[in-house]
mmCIF file of N, CA, C and O in Angstrom:
data_model
loop_
_atom_site.group_PDB
_atom_site.id
_atom_site.type_symbol
_atom_site.label_atom_id
_atom_site.label_comp_id
_atom_site.label_asym_id
_atom_site.label_seq_id
_atom_site.Cartn_x
_atom_site.Cartn_y
_atom_site.Cartn_z
ATOM 1 N N MET Q 4 36.598 28.107 15.712
ATOM 2 C CA MET Q 4 37.420 27.216 16.371
ATOM 3 C C MET Q 4 37.943 25.896 16.388
ATOM 4 O O MET Q 4 38.008 25.399 16.061
ATOM 5 N N PHE Q 5 35.998 26.004 15.864
ATOM 6 C CA PHE Q 5 35.565 24.189 15.316
ATOM 7 C C PHE Q 5 35.715 23.639 14.410
ATOM 8 O O PHE Q 5 37.061 23.396 14.000
ATOM 9 N N THR Q 6 36.686 25.383 13.015
ATOM 10 C CA THR Q 6 36.988 24.440 12.211
ATOM 11 C C THR Q 6 38.574 24.050 12.081
ATOM 12 O O THR Q 6 38.686 23.321 11.660
ATOM 13 N N GLN Q 7 39.452 24.932 12.988
ATOM 14 C CA GLN Q 7 40.962 24.345 13.394
ATOM 15 C C GLN Q 7 40.743 23.038 14.003
ATOM 16 O O GLN Q 7 41.630 22.015 13.105
ATOM 17 N N ILE Q 8 39.595 23.096 14.846
ATOM 18 C CA ILE Q 8 40.098 21.297 15.411
ATOM 19 C C ILE Q 8 39.340 20.508 14.228
ATOM 20 O O ILE Q 8 40.272 18.868 13.787
ATOM 21 N N LEU Q 9 38.525 20.956 13.060
ATOM 22 C CA LEU Q 9 38.262 19.697 12.347
ATOM 23 C C LEU Q 9 39.635 19.595 11.339
ATOM 24 O O LEU Q 9 39.848 18.599 11.179
ATOM 25 N N GLN Q 10 40.078 20.175 11.441
ATOM 26 C CA GLN Q 10 41.447 20.023 10.354
ATOM 27 C C GLN Q 10 42.335 19.018 10.981
ATOM 28 O O GLN Q 10 42.915 18.490 10.309
ATOM 29 N N GLU Q 11 42.487 19.850 12.424
ATOM 30 C CA GLU Q 11 43.317 19.049 12.552
ATOM 31 C C GLU Q 11 42.725 17.365 12.666
ATOM 32 O O GLU Q 11 43.202 16.349 13.126
ATOM 33 N N VAL Q 12 41.654 17.600 13.588
ATOM 34 C CA VAL Q 12 40.864 15.613 13.556
ATOM 35 C C VAL Q 12 41.541 14.625 11.987
ATOM 36 O O VAL Q 12 41.662 13.774 11.683
ATOM 37 N N LYS Q 13 40.659 15.519 11.071
ATOM 38 C CA LYS Q 13 41.014 15.531 9.280
ATOM 39 C C LYS Q 13 42.506 15.358 8.943
ATOM 40 O O LYS Q 13 43.015 13.751 8.536
ATOM 41 N N SER Q 14 43.569 15.599 10.170
ATOM 42 C CA SER Q 14 44.856 15.032 9.735
ATOM 43 C C SER Q 14 45.460 13.313 10.656
ATOM 44 O O SER Q 14 46.616 12.475 9.797
ATOM 45 N N PHE Q 15 44.304 12.585 10.931
ATOM 46 C CA PHE Q 15 44.688 11.435 11.161
ATOM 47 C C PHE Q 15 43.886 10.631 10.495
ATOM 48 O O PHE Q 15 43.766 10.409 9.608
ATOM 49 N N ASP Q 16 44.233 9.134 10.091
ATOM 50 C CA ASP Q 16 44.105 7.567 9.395
ATOM 51 C C ASP Q 16 43.109 8.042 10.212
ATOM 52 O O ASP Q 16 42.028 7.053 9.446
ATOM 53 N N ARG Q 17 42.845 7.717 11.400
ATOM 54 C CA ARG Q 17 41.392 7.500 11.447
ATOM 55 C C ARG Q 17 40.695 7.975 13.245
ATOM 56 O O ARG Q 17 41.689 8.269 13.854
ATOM 57 N N ILE Q 18 39.766 7.710 13.925
ATOM 58 C CA ILE Q 18 39.667 8.533 13.968
ATOM 59 C C ILE Q 18 38.962 6.733 15.813
ATOM 60 O O ILE Q 18 37.358 6.766 15.271
ATOM 61 N N ILE Q 19 38.250 7.321 16.980
ATOM 62 C CA ILE Q 19 38.113 6.161 17.433
ATOM 63 C C ILE Q 19 36.797 7.649 18.878
ATOM 64 O O ILE Q 19 37.549 8.687 19.313
ATOM 65 N N ILE Q 20 35.887 7.160 18.222
ATOM 66 C CA ILE Q 20 34.961 8.311 19.349
ATOM 67 C C ILE Q 20 34.824 7.242 20.828
ATOM 68 O O ILE Q 20 33.936 6.475 20.660
ATOM 69 N N HIS Q 21 35.399 7.315 21.994
ATOM 70 C CA HIS Q 21 35.283 6.903 23.418
ATOM 71 C C HIS Q 21 33.282 7.063 24.091
ATOM 72 O O HIS Q 21 33.158 8.954 24.105
ATOM 73 N N ARG Q 22 33.249 6.915 24.594
ATOM 74 C CA ARG Q 22 32.059 7.290 25.362
ATOM 75 C C ARG Q 22 32.126 5.965 27.097
ATOM 76 O O ARG Q 22 32.445 6.054 27.138
ATOM 77 N N HIS Q 23 31.144 7.173 27.948
ATOM 78 C CA HIS Q 23 31.482 6.657 29.417
ATOM 79 C C HIS Q 23 30.740 5.183 29.930
ATOM 80 O O HIS Q 23 29.841 5.047 29.220
ATOM 81 N N THR Q 24 31.801 4.602 30.534
ATOM 82 C CA THR Q 24 31.363 3.483 31.040
ATOM 83 C C THR Q 24 29.372 4.193 31.737
ATOM 84 O O THR Q 24 28.633 5.459 32.185
ATOM 85 N N ASN Q 25 28.641 2.861 31.440
ATOM 86 C CA ASN Q 25 26.711 2.913 31.359
ATOM 87 C C ASN Q 25 26.550 3.383 31.091
ATOM 88 O O ASN Q 25 25.888 4.229 31.362
ATOM 89 N N PRO Q 26 27.194 4.224 29.193
ATOM 90 C CA PRO Q 26 25.808 5.692 28.225
ATOM 91 C C PRO Q 26 24.486 5.527 28.860
ATOM 92 O O PRO Q 26 23.718 4.417 28.562
ATOM 93 N N ASP Q 27 24.184 6.498 29.625
ATOM 94 C CA ASP Q 27 22.757 6.925 29.041
ATOM 95 C C ASP Q 27 22.839 7.422 27.856
ATOM 96 O O ASP Q 27 23.592 6.983 26.926
ATOM 97 N N GLY Q 28 21.673 8.091 27.284
ATOM 98 C CA GLY Q 28 21.340 8.371 25.916
ATOM 99 C C GLY Q 28 21.512 9.279 25.457
ATOM 100 O O GLY Q 28 22.423 9.713 24.457
ATOM 101 N N ASP Q 29 22.119 10.696 26.781
ATOM 102 C CA ASP Q 29 22.881 11.753 26.103
ATOM 103 C C ASP Q 29 24.253 11.266 25.231
ATOM 104 O O ASP Q 29 25.188 11.928 24.357
ATOM 105 N N ALA Q 30 25.140 10.276 26.271
ATOM 106 C CA ALA Q 30 26.165 9.390 25.738
ATOM 107 C C ALA Q 30 26.104 9.157 24.696
ATOM 108 O O ALA Q 30 27.107 9.087 23.874
ATOM 109 N N ILE Q 31 25.396 7.860 24.584
ATOM 110 C CA ILE Q 31 25.616 7.735 23.062
ATOM 111 C C ILE Q 31 25.178 8.293 21.513
ATOM 112 O O ILE Q 31 26.365 8.112 21.710
ATOM 113 N N GLY Q 32 24.174 9.268 21.855
ATOM 114 C CA GLY Q 32 22.606 10.491 21.015
ATOM 115 C C GLY Q 32 24.978 11.529 20.545
ATOM 116 O O GLY Q 32 24.987 11.003 19.486
ATOM 117 N N SER Q 33 25.384 11.820 21.358
ATOM 118 C CA SER Q 33 27.377 12.289 20.556
ATOM 119 C C SER Q 33 27.499 11.968 20.872
ATOM 120 O O SER Q 33 28.972 11.905 19.475
ATOM 121 N N ALA Q 34 27.892 10.158 20.822
ATOM 122 C CA ALA Q 34 29.610 9.399 20.185
ATOM 123 C C ALA Q 34 29.013 8.684 19.511
ATOM 124 O O ALA Q 34 29.519 9.671 18.097
ATOM 125 N N VAL Q 35 26.905 9.258 19.367
ATOM 126 C CA VAL Q 35 26.841 9.473 17.785
ATOM 127 C C VAL Q 35 26.630 9.636 16.428
ATOM 128 O O VAL Q 35 27.980 9.479 15.635
ATOM 129 N N ALA Q 36 26.693 11.062 17.311
ATOM 130 C CA ALA Q 36 26.498 11.851 16.948
ATOM 131 C C ALA Q 36 27.671 12.969 15.643
ATOM 132 O O ALA Q 36 27.961 13.209 14.323
ATOM 133 N N THR Q 37 28.627 12.695 16.658
ATOM 134 C CA THR Q 37 30.310 12.960 16.304
ATOM 135 C C THR Q 37 30.481 12.139 14.667
ATOM 136 O O THR Q 37 31.384 12.144 14.009
ATOM 137 N N VAL Q 38 30.342 10.553 15.413
ATOM 138 C CA VAL Q 38 31.058 9.795 13.978
ATOM 139 C C VAL Q 38 30.231 9.982 13.515
ATOM 140 O O VAL Q 38 31.227 10.196 11.511
ATOM 141 N N LEU Q 39 28.955 10.471 13.016
ATOM 142 C CA LEU Q 39 28.640 10.453 11.703
ATOM 143 C C LEU Q 39 28.485 11.289 11.756
ATOM 144 O O LEU Q 39 28.842 11.663 9.801
ATOM 145 N N TYR Q 40 28.735 12.356 11.240
ATOM 146 C CA TYR Q 40 29.515 14.771 11.392
ATOM 147 C C TYR Q 40 30.638 13.709 10.420
ATOM 148 O O TYR Q 40 30.957 14.996 9.838
ATOM 149 N N LEU Q 41 31.676 13.504 11.283
ATOM 150 C CA LEU Q 41 33.276 13.414 10.899
ATOM 151 C C LEU Q 41 33.017 12.057 9.318
ATOM 152 O O LEU Q 41 34.120 12.215 8.522
ATOM 153 N N ARG Q 42 31.602 11.310 9.965
ATOM 154 C CA ARG Q 42 32.105 10.026 8.885
ATOM 155 C C ARG Q 42 31.833 11.335 7.151
ATOM 156 O O ARG Q 42 31.784 10.147 6.114
ATOM 157 N N GLU Q 43 30.401 11.763 7.395
ATOM 158 C CA GLU Q 43 29.868 12.483 6.157
ATOM 159 C C GLU Q 43 30.914 13.253 6.294
ATOM 160 O O GLU Q 43 30.752 13.785 4.330
ATOM 161 N N ARG Q 44 32.055 13.873 6.239
ATOM 162 C CA ARG Q 44 33.665 14.834 5.470
ATOM 163 C C ARG Q 44 34.345 14.300 5.346
ATOM 164 O O ARG Q 44 35.539 14.335 5.172
ATOM 165 N N GLY Q 45 34.677 12.483 5.227
ATOM 166 C CA GLY Q 45 35.109 11.955 4.379
ATOM 167 C C GLY Q 45 36.177 11.254 6.102
ATOM 168 O O GLY Q 45 37.092 10.693 5.304
ATOM 169 N N ILE Q 46 35.930 10.960 7.025
ATOM 170 C CA ILE Q 46 36.770 11.086 8.630
ATOM 171 C C ILE Q 46 36.686 9.544 8.686
ATOM 172 O O ILE Q 46 35.322 9.160 8.512
ATOM 173 N N ASP Q 47 37.504 8.592 8.717
ATOM 174 C CA ASP Q 47 37.174 7.235 8.969
ATOM 175 C C ASP Q 47 36.992 7.203 10.598
ATOM 176 O O ASP Q 47 38.351 6.494 11.311
ATOM 177 N N ALA Q 48 35.823 6.802 11.016
ATOM 178 C CA ALA Q 48 35.182 7.048 12.574
ATOM 179 C C ALA Q 48 34.602 5.856 12.752
ATOM 180 O O ALA Q 48 34.042 5.631 11.831
ATOM 181 N N THR Q 49 35.029 5.322 14.333
ATOM 182 C CA THR Q 49 33.895 4.117 14.713
ATOM 183 C C THR Q 49 33.224 4.374 16.390
ATOM 184 O O THR Q 49 34.890 5.191 16.902
ATOM 185 N N LEU Q 50 32.799 4.201 17.319
ATOM 186 C CA LEU Q 50 32.270 4.234 18.063
ATOM 187 C C LEU Q 50 32.844 3.541 18.739
ATOM 188 O O LEU Q 50 32.777 1.855 18.383
ATOM 189 N N LEU Q 51 33.744 4.072 19.776
ATOM 190 C CA LEU Q 51 34.403 1.581 21.010
ATOM 191 C C LEU Q 51 33.375 2.729 22.076
ATOM 192 O O LEU Q 51 32.459 3.398 22.701
ATOM 193 N N SER Q 52 32.989 1.060 22.062
ATOM 194 C CA SER Q 52 31.660 0.684 22.926
ATOM 195 C C SER Q 52 32.224 -0.835 24.442
ATOM 196 O O SER Q 52 31.314 -1.282 23.524
ATOM 197 N N PRO Q 53 32.992 -0.432 24.603
ATOM 198 C CA PRO Q 53 33.976 -1.547 25.181
ATOM 199 C C PRO Q 53 32.153 -2.837 25.996
ATOM 200 O O PRO Q 53 32.283 -3.841 25.949
ATOM 201 N N ASP Q 54 31.998 -2.328 26.069
ATOM 202 C CA ASP Q 54 30.378 -2.901 27.243
ATOM 203 C C ASP Q 54 29.168 -2.775 26.966
ATOM 204 O O ASP Q 54 27.893 -2.604 27.084
ATOM 205 N N GLY Q 55 29.487 -2.785 24.927
ATOM 206 C CA GLY Q 55 27.464 -3.172 24.139
ATOM 207 C C GLY Q 55 27.901 -1.282 24.805
ATOM 208 O O GLY Q 55 27.798 -0.626 25.299
ATOM 209 N N ILE Q 56 26.054 -0.752 23.843
ATOM 210 C CA ILE Q 56 24.680 -0.575 24.073
ATOM 211 C C ILE Q 56 23.694 -0.952 24.641
ATOM 212 O O ILE Q 56 23.216 -2.534 24.443
ATOM 213 N N PRO Q 57 23.546 -0.588 26.064
ATOM 214 C CA PRO Q 57 22.492 -1.174 26.716
ATOM 215 C C PRO Q 57 21.184 -0.848 25.763
ATOM 216 O O PRO Q 57 20.640 -0.916 24.374
ATOM 217 N N ALA Q 58 20.353 -2.302 25.533
ATOM 218 C CA ALA Q 58 19.753 -2.317 24.590
ATOM 219 C C ALA Q 58 18.304 -1.937 24.493
ATOM 220 O O ALA Q 58 17.942 -0.859 22.903
ATOM 221 N N ARG Q 59 18.323 -1.568 25.292
ATOM 222 C CA ARG Q 59 16.881 -0.306 25.714
ATOM 223 C C ARG Q 59 17.119 0.942 24.546
ATOM 224 O O ARG Q 59 16.452 2.346 24.336
ATOM 225 N N LEU Q 60 18.000 1.187 24.574
ATOM 226 C CA LEU Q 60 19.087 2.277 23.842
ATOM 227 C C LEU Q 60 19.818 2.037 22.214
ATOM 228 O O LEU Q 60 20.341 3.061 21.887
ATOM 229 N N ALA Q 61 19.591 0.654 21.977
ATOM 230 C CA ALA Q 61 20.471 0.447 20.251
ATOM 231 C C ALA Q 61 20.163 0.603 19.618
ATOM 232 O O ALA Q 61 20.736 1.467 18.083
ATOM 233 N N PHE Q 62 18.393 1.243 19.262
ATOM 234 C CA PHE Q 62 17.762 2.548 18.133
ATOM 235 C C PHE Q 62 19.472 3.597 18.053
ATOM 236 O O PHE Q 62 19.429 3.621 16.746
ATOM 237 N N LEU Q 63 19.683 3.839 18.791
ATOM 238 C CA LEU Q 63 20.188 5.083 18.603
ATOM 239 C C LEU Q 63 21.761 5.307 17.580
ATOM 240 O O LEU Q 63 22.225 5.419 16.773
ATOM 241 N N ALA Q 64 22.225 3.660 17.522
ATOM 242 C CA ALA Q 64 23.308 3.596 17.242
ATOM 243 C C ALA Q 64 22.967 2.194 16.138
ATOM 244 O O ALA Q 64 23.861 1.192 15.159
ATOM 245 N N GLU Q 65 22.019 2.210 15.608
ATOM 246 C CA GLU Q 65 21.948 1.450 14.438
ATOM 247 C C GLU Q 65 22.179 1.870 13.362
ATOM 248 O O GLU Q 65 22.753 3.484 12.772
ATOM 249 N N GLY Q 66 23.889 0.797 12.634
ATOM 250 C CA GLY Q 66 24.017 1.740 10.750
ATOM 251 C C GLY Q 66 25.462 1.930 11.409
ATOM 252 O O GLY Q 66 25.960 2.490 10.607
ATOM 253 N N VAL Q 67 25.591 2.405 12.691
ATOM 254 C CA VAL Q 67 26.667 3.581 12.669
ATOM 255 C C VAL Q 67 28.199 2.165 12.895
ATOM 256 O O VAL Q 67 28.106 1.062 14.418
ATOM 257 N N PRO Q 68 29.392 2.403 12.838
ATOM 258 C CA PRO Q 68 29.682 1.502 12.691
ATOM 259 C C PRO Q 68 30.886 1.800 14.495
ATOM 260 O O PRO Q 68 30.704 2.101 14.817
ATOM 261 N N MET Q 69 30.685 0.418 15.151
ATOM 262 C CA MET Q 69 31.657 0.595 16.759
ATOM 263 C C MET Q 69 31.941 -0.583 15.707
ATOM 264 O O MET Q 69 32.257 -2.335 16.065
ATOM 265 N N THR Q 70 32.827 0.049 17.274
ATOM 266 C CA THR Q 70 33.494 -2.012 17.936
ATOM 267 C C THR Q 70 33.632 -1.999 19.505
ATOM 268 O O THR Q 70 33.136 -0.882 20.251
ATOM 269 N N GLU Q 71 34.292 -2.863 20.475
ATOM 270 C CA GLU Q 71 34.092 -3.153 21.476
ATOM 271 C C GLU Q 71 35.180 -3.048 22.517
ATOM 272 O O GLU Q 71 35.271 -4.177 23.644
ATOM 273 N N ASP Q 72 36.878 -3.360 21.092
ATOM 274 C CA ASP Q 72 37.735 -3.722 21.181
ATOM 275 C C ASP Q 72 38.381 -2.525 21.143
ATOM 276 O O ASP Q 72 38.077 -1.701 20.053
ATOM 277 N N THR Q 73 39.406 -2.750 22.209
ATOM 278 C CA THR Q 73 40.328 -0.878 22.070
ATOM 279 C C THR Q 73 41.400 -1.873 21.814
ATOM 280 O O THR Q 73 41.898 -2.466 21.469
ATOM 281 N N PRO Q 74 41.222 -0.371 20.765
ATOM 282 C CA PRO Q 74 42.598 -0.764 19.332
ATOM 283 C C PRO Q 74 43.914 -0.754 20.251
ATOM 284 O O PRO Q 74 44.588 0.271 21.405
ATOM 285 N N ARG Q 75 44.497 -1.353 19.849
ATOM 286 C CA ARG Q 75 45.869 -1.544 20.916
ATOM 287 C C ARG Q 75 47.418 -0.560 19.772
ATOM 288 O O ARG Q 75 47.966 -0.444 21.182
ATOM 289 N N ASP Q 76 47.331 -0.218 18.982
ATOM 290 C CA ASP Q 76 47.607 1.384 19.128
ATOM 291 C C ASP Q 76 47.527 2.374 18.522
ATOM 292 O O ASP Q 76 46.416 2.830 18.677
ATOM 293 N N ARG Q 77 47.873 3.276 18.683
ATOM 294 C CA ARG Q 77 47.426 3.896 19.249
ATOM 295 C C ARG Q 77 48.156 5.317 17.174
ATOM 296 O O ARG Q 77 48.460 6.572 16.684
ATOM 297 N N ASP Q 78 49.419 4.878 16.604
ATOM 298 C CA ASP Q 78 49.330 5.298 14.965
ATOM 299 C C ASP Q 78 49.243 5.807 13.892
ATOM 300 O O ASP Q 78 48.542 4.927 14.100
ATOM 301 N N GLY Q 79 48.906 6.767 13.824
ATOM 302 C CA GLY Q 79 47.670 6.993 12.998
ATOM 303 C C GLY Q 79 46.565 7.592 13.506
ATOM 304 O O GLY Q 79 45.399 7.592 12.398
ATOM 305 N N GLY Q 80 46.263 7.063 14.148
ATOM 306 C CA GLY Q 80 44.973 7.190 15.252
ATOM 307 C C GLY Q 80 44.732 8.517 16.477
ATOM 308 O O GLY Q 80 45.871 9.860 16.562
ATOM 309 N N CYS Q 81 43.445 8.622 16.804
ATOM 310 C CA CYS Q 81 43.378 10.200 17.920
ATOM 311 C C CYS Q 81 41.812 9.629 18.560
ATOM 312 O O CYS Q 81 41.711 9.203 17.409
ATOM 313 N N ARG Q 82 41.879 9.880 19.297
ATOM 314 C CA ARG Q 82 41.139 9.335 20.255
ATOM 315 C C ARG Q 82 40.306 10.251 20.508
ATOM 316 O O ARG Q 82 40.728 11.642 21.377
ATOM 317 N N LEU Q 83 38.987 10.816 20.764
ATOM 318 C CA LEU Q 83 38.207 11.684 21.682
ATOM 319 C C LEU Q 83 37.059 11.036 21.755
ATOM 320 O O LEU Q 83 36.287 10.210 21.274
ATOM 321 N N ALA Q 84 36.535 11.742 23.007
ATOM 322 C CA ALA Q 84 35.887 10.860 24.209
ATOM 323 C C ALA Q 84 34.532 12.152 24.667
ATOM 324 O O ALA Q 84 34.672 12.633 24.469
ATOM 325 N N CYS Q 85 32.774 11.536 24.263
ATOM 326 C CA CYS Q 85 32.147 12.102 24.114
ATOM 327 C C CYS Q 85 30.621 12.228 25.915
ATOM 328 O O CYS Q 85 30.708 11.235 25.796
ATOM 329 N N SER Q 86 30.651 13.219 25.809
ATOM 330 C CA SER Q 86 29.808 12.767 27.111
ATOM 331 C C SER Q 86 29.144 13.778 27.104
ATOM 332 O O SER Q 86 29.158 14.854 26.568
ATOM 333 N N GLY Q 87 27.078 13.701 27.027
ATOM 334 C CA GLY Q 87 26.305 14.704 26.318
ATOM 335 C C GLY Q 87 26.538 15.513 27.338
ATOM 336 O O GLY Q 87 26.074 16.782 26.489
ATOM 337 N N GLY Q 88 27.158 15.869 27.918
ATOM 338 C CA GLY Q 88 26.533 17.841 29.436
ATOM 339 C C GLY Q 88 28.245 17.868 28.955
ATOM 340 O O GLY Q 88 28.584 18.996 29.053
ATOM 341 N N GLY Q 89 29.397 17.395 28.461
ATOM 342 C CA GLY Q 89 30.800 17.706 27.985
ATOM 343 C C GLY Q 89 31.295 17.989 26.980
ATOM 344 O O GLY Q 89 32.206 18.451 26.682
ATOM 345 N N GLY Q 90 30.649 17.254 25.794
ATOM 346 C CA GLY Q 90 30.599 17.197 24.667
ATOM 347 C C GLY Q 90 31.811 16.272 24.444
ATOM 348 O O GLY Q 90 31.991 15.722 24.806
ATOM 349 N N CYS Q 91 33.134 16.989 23.281
ATOM 350 C CA CYS Q 91 33.671 15.803 22.945
ATOM 351 C C CYS Q 91 34.892 15.706 23.553
ATOM 352 O O CYS Q 91 35.399 18.008 23.248
ATOM 353 N N ARG Q 92 35.997 15.043 23.580
ATOM 354 C CA ARG Q 92 36.846 15.737 24.119
ATOM 355 C C ARG Q 92 38.297 14.911 24.044
ATOM 356 O O ARG Q 92 37.804 13.228 23.614
ATOM 357 N N PRO Q 93 39.591 14.883 24.264
ATOM 358 C CA PRO Q 93 40.601 13.520 24.764
ATOM 359 C C PRO Q 93 40.372 12.869 25.196
ATOM 360 O O PRO Q 93 40.364 13.888 26.352
ATOM 361 N N PRO Q 94 40.966 12.094 25.117
ATOM 362 C CA PRO Q 94 40.832 11.402 26.875
ATOM 363 C C PRO Q 94 41.277 11.110 27.875
ATOM 364 O O PRO Q 94 42.580 11.207 27.481
#
């Protein structure tokens, strides 16, 4: 099943990874891990963090492509929401 999901994700031009508001370490960690996993496989993935990353957790996201702006267009893109306890799923 995971292979099928990865193949579906690869069909998009870019992937935006969401995490919940007021993120804790689990939310940031799972989102960052997902971005890195996808990028290692040649997939254009970016972490969406509208309210930034708390300073005490910033080290978790160092070097990870991130935006605070919600992309306006949905053409060619896929969005996944990550939560430490819930895994990643469409938002």
